[in-house]
C-alpha positions as semicolon CSV with decimal commas, in nm:
position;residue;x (nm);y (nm);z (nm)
1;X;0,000;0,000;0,000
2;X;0,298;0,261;0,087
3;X;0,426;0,219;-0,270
4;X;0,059;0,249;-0,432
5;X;0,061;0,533;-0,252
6;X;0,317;0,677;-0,459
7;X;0,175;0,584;-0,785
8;X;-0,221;0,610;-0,743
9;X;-0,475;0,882;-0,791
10;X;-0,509;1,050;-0,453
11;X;-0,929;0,935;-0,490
12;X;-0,813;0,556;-0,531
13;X;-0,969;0,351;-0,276
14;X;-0,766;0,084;-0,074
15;X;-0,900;-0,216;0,041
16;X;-0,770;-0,518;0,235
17;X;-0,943;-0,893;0,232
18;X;-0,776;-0,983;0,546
19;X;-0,957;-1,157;0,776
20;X;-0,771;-1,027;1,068
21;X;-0,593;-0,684;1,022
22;X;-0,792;-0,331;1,074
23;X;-0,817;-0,152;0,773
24;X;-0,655;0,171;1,028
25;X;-0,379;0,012;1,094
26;X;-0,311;-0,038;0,669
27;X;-0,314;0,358;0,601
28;X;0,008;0,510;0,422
29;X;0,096;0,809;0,434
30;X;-0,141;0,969;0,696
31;X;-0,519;0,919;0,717
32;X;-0,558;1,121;0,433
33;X;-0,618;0,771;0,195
34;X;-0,900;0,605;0,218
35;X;-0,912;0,237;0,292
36;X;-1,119;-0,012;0,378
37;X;-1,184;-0,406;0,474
38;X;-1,364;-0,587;0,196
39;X;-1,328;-0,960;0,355
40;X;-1,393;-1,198;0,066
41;X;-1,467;-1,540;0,289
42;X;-1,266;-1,838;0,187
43;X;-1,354;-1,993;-0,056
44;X;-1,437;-1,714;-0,242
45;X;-1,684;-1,889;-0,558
46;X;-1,857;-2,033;-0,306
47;X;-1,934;-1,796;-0,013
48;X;-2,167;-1,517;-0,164
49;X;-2,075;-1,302;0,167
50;X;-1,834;-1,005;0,237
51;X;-1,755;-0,803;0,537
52;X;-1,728;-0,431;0,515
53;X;-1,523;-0,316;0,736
54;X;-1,479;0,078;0,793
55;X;-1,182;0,280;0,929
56;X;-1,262;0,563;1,189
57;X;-1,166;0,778;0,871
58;X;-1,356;0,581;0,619
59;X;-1,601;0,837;0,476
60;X;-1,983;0,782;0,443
61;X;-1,870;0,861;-0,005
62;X;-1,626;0,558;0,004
63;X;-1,887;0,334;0,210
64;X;-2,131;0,390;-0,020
65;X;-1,914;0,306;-0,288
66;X;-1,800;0,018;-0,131
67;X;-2,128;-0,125;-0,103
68;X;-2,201;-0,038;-0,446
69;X;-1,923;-0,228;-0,588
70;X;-2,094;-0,505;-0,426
71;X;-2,438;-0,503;-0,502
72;X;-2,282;-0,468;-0,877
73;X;-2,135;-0,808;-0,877
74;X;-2,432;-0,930;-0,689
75;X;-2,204;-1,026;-0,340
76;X;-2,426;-0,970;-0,038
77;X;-2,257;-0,791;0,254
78;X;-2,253;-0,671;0,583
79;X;-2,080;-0,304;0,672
80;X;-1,927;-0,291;1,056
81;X;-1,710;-0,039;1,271
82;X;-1,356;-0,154;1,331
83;X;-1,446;-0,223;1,722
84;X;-1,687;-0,505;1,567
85;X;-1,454;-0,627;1,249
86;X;-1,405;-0,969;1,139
87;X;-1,776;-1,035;1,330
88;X;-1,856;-1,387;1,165
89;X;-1,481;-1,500;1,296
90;X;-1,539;-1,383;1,630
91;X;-1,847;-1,578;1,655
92;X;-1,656;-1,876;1,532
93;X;-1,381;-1,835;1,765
94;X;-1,586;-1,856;2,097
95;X;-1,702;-2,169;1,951
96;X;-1,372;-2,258;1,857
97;X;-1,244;-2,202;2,228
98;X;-1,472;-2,425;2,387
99;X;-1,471;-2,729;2,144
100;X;-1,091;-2,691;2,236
101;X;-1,200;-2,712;2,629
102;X;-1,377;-3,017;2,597
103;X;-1,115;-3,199;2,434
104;X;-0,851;-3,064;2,688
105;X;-1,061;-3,168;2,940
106;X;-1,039;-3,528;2,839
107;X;-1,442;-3,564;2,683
108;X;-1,369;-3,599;2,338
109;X;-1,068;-3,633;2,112
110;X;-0,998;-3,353;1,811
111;X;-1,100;-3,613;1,580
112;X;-1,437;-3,714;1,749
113;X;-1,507;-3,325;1,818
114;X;-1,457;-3,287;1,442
115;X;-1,688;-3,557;1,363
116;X;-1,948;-3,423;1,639
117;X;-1,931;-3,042;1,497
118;X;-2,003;-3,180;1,123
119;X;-2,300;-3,405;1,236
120;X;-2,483;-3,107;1,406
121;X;-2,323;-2,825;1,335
122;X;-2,145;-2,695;1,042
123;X;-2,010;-2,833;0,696
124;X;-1,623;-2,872;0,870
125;X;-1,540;-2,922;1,206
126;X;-1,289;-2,699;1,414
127;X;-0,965;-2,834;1,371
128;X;-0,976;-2,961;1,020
129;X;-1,094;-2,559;0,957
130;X;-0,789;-2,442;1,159
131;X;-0,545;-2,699;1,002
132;X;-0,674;-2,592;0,626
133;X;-0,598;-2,236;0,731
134;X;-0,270;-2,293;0,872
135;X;-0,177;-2,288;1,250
136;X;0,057;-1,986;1,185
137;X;-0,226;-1,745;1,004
138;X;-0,489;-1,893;1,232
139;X;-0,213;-1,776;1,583
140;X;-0,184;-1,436;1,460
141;X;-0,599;-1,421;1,342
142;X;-0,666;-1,492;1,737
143;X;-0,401;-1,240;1,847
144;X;-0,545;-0,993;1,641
145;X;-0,918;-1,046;1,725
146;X;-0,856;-1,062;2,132
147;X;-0,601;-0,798;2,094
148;X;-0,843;-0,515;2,277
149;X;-1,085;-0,830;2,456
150;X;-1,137;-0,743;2,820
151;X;-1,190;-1,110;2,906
152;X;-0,889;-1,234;2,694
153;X;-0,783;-1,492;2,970
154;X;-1,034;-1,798;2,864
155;X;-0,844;-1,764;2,473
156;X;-0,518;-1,814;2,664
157;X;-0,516;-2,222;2,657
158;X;-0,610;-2,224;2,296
159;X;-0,352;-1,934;2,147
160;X;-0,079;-2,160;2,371
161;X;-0,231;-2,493;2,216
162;X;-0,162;-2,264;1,861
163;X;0,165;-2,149;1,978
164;X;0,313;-2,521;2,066
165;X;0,224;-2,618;1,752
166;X;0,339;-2,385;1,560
167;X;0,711;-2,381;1,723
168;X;0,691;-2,756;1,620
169;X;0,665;-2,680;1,250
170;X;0,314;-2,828;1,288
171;X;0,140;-2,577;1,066
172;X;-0,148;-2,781;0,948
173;X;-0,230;-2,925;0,599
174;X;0,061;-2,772;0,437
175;X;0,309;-2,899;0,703
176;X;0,101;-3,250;0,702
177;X;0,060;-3,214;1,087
178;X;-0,166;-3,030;1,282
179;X;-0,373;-3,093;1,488
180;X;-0,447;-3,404;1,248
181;X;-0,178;-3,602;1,074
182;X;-0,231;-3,612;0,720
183;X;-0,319;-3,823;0,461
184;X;-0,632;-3,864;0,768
185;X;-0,633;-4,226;0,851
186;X;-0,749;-4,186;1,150
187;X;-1,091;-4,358;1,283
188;X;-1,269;-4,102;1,536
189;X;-1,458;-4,412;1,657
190;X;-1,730;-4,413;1,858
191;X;-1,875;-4,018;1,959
192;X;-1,765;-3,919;2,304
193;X;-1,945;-4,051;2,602
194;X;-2,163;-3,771;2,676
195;X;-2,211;-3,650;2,333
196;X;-2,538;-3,540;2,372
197;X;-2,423;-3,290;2,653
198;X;-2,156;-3,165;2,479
199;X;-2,364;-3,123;2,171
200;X;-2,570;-2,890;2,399
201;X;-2,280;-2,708;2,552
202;X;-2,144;-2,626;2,212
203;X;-2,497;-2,497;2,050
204;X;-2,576;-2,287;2,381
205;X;-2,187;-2,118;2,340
206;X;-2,288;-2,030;1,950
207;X;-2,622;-1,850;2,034
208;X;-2,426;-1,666;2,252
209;X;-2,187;-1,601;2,030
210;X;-2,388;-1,548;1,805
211;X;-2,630;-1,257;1,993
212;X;-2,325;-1,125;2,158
213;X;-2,134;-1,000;1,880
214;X;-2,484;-0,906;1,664
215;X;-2,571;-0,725;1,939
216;X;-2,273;-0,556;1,991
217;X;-2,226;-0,475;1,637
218;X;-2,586;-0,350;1,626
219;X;-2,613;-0,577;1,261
220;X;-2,989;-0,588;1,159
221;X;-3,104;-0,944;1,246
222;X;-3,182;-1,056;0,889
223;X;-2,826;-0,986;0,749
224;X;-2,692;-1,135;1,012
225;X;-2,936;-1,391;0,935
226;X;-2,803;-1,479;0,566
227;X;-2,450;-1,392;0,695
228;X;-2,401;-1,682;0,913
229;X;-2,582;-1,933;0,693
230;X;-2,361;-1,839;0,411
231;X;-2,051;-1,818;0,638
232;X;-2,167;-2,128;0,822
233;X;-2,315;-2,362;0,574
234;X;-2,596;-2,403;0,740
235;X;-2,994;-2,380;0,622
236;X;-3,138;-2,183;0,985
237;X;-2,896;-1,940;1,161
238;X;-2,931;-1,970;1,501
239;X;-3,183;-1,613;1,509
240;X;-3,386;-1,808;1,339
241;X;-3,396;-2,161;1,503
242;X;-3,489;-1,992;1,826
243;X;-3,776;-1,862;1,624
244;X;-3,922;-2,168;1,510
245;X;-3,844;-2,379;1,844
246;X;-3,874;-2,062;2,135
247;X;-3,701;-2,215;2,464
248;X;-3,977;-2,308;2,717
């Protein structure tokens, strides 16, 4: 970006598909550029979903061009604040954390909580998603998103679980190793022994998630909606479930 910024019309827009970096923290050459997130999720033909995400000196001219960029090759979206980037993630990430807990805590084995999270969750598990990222992008990811958490103490055992790994050479797919070996040969077996309660552990931690972070980010329910079933894979976001089946 610093030597675009040497080259480009002073109008040109910049903007960043990381899924981890502020778009603030990209600026050259004082705040007088204008960039942006535009978060493409991975993989990109197949995830019709993009997160805006604005700089304090983003101006309301760029985010409406932005979003018309967009809507022009027909990619639905969702615009947030940089306190409330990388929102869909985030979400993720507290579910992340506590699948990572249980198997820690003896109930399950990464394998098995794979196995659980595709049979009534999502379209991957955790830790096939974190070894097809890579260990190394997905360390600094968390760094960056807890970076300003006040309660960053319960990602602590997860980042260190990252960090071990890592120093290993144990990067993921691309290393082989992970927190799978690969080619998978593995069996997962039989689920864990109280599958059912972790099943209901995990899907309590994602509505949270889920509502903490929308709320937070004050995203209108529907986009949030057809955000996290994109994002997800799923047919009912969680917003929704809770409509059809209200808690007694």
């Amino acid at each position: 970006f610093a030597m675009l910024d040497k080259t480009v019309k002073p109008s040109a827009i910049f903007a960043s598909s990381s899924s981890s970096i502020n778009p603030s923290a990209l600026i050259p050459g004082g705040e007088s550029r204008q960039v942006a997130g535009l978060h493409f999720f991975y993989p990109v033909p197949l995830k019709n979903i993009v997160e805006i995400t604005l700089a304090p000196s983003t101006s309301a001219e760029t985010r409406l061009e932005l979003e018309s960029f967009l809507d022009s090759i027909k990619r639905r979206y969702i615009t947030l604040e940089e306190p409330d980037s990388f929102i869909l993630n985030k979400i993720f990430l507290d579910f992340q954390v506590e699948a990572f807990q249980v198997v820690h805590d003896g109930e399950s084995t990464f394998l098995q909580m794979d196995q659980l999270v595709k049979k009534y969750f999502f379209a991957f598990g955790v830790f096939d998603f974190c070894d097809s990222v890579g260990l190394d992008t997905m360390k600094s990811a968390v760094v960056n998103y807890t970076a300003h958490y006040p309660d960053r103490k319960k990602y602590d055992l997860f980042l260190a679980s990252l960090g071990s790994l890592v120093s290993a050479g144990k990067l993921g797919f691309k290393t082989h190793e992970g927190f799978h070996k690969y080619p998978l040969t593995e069996q997962p077996g039989d689920e864990p022994e109280h599958a059912a309660e972790i099943e209901d552990h995990l899907r309590q931690t994602w509505i949270c998630a889920c509502k903490k972070f929308t709320q937070s980010a004050s995203v209108p329910v529907d986009q949030m909606n057809s955000a996290l079933e994109e994002y997800f894979g799923i047919e009912l976001s969680p917003f929704e479930k809770l409509l059809l089946n209200p808690p007694d």
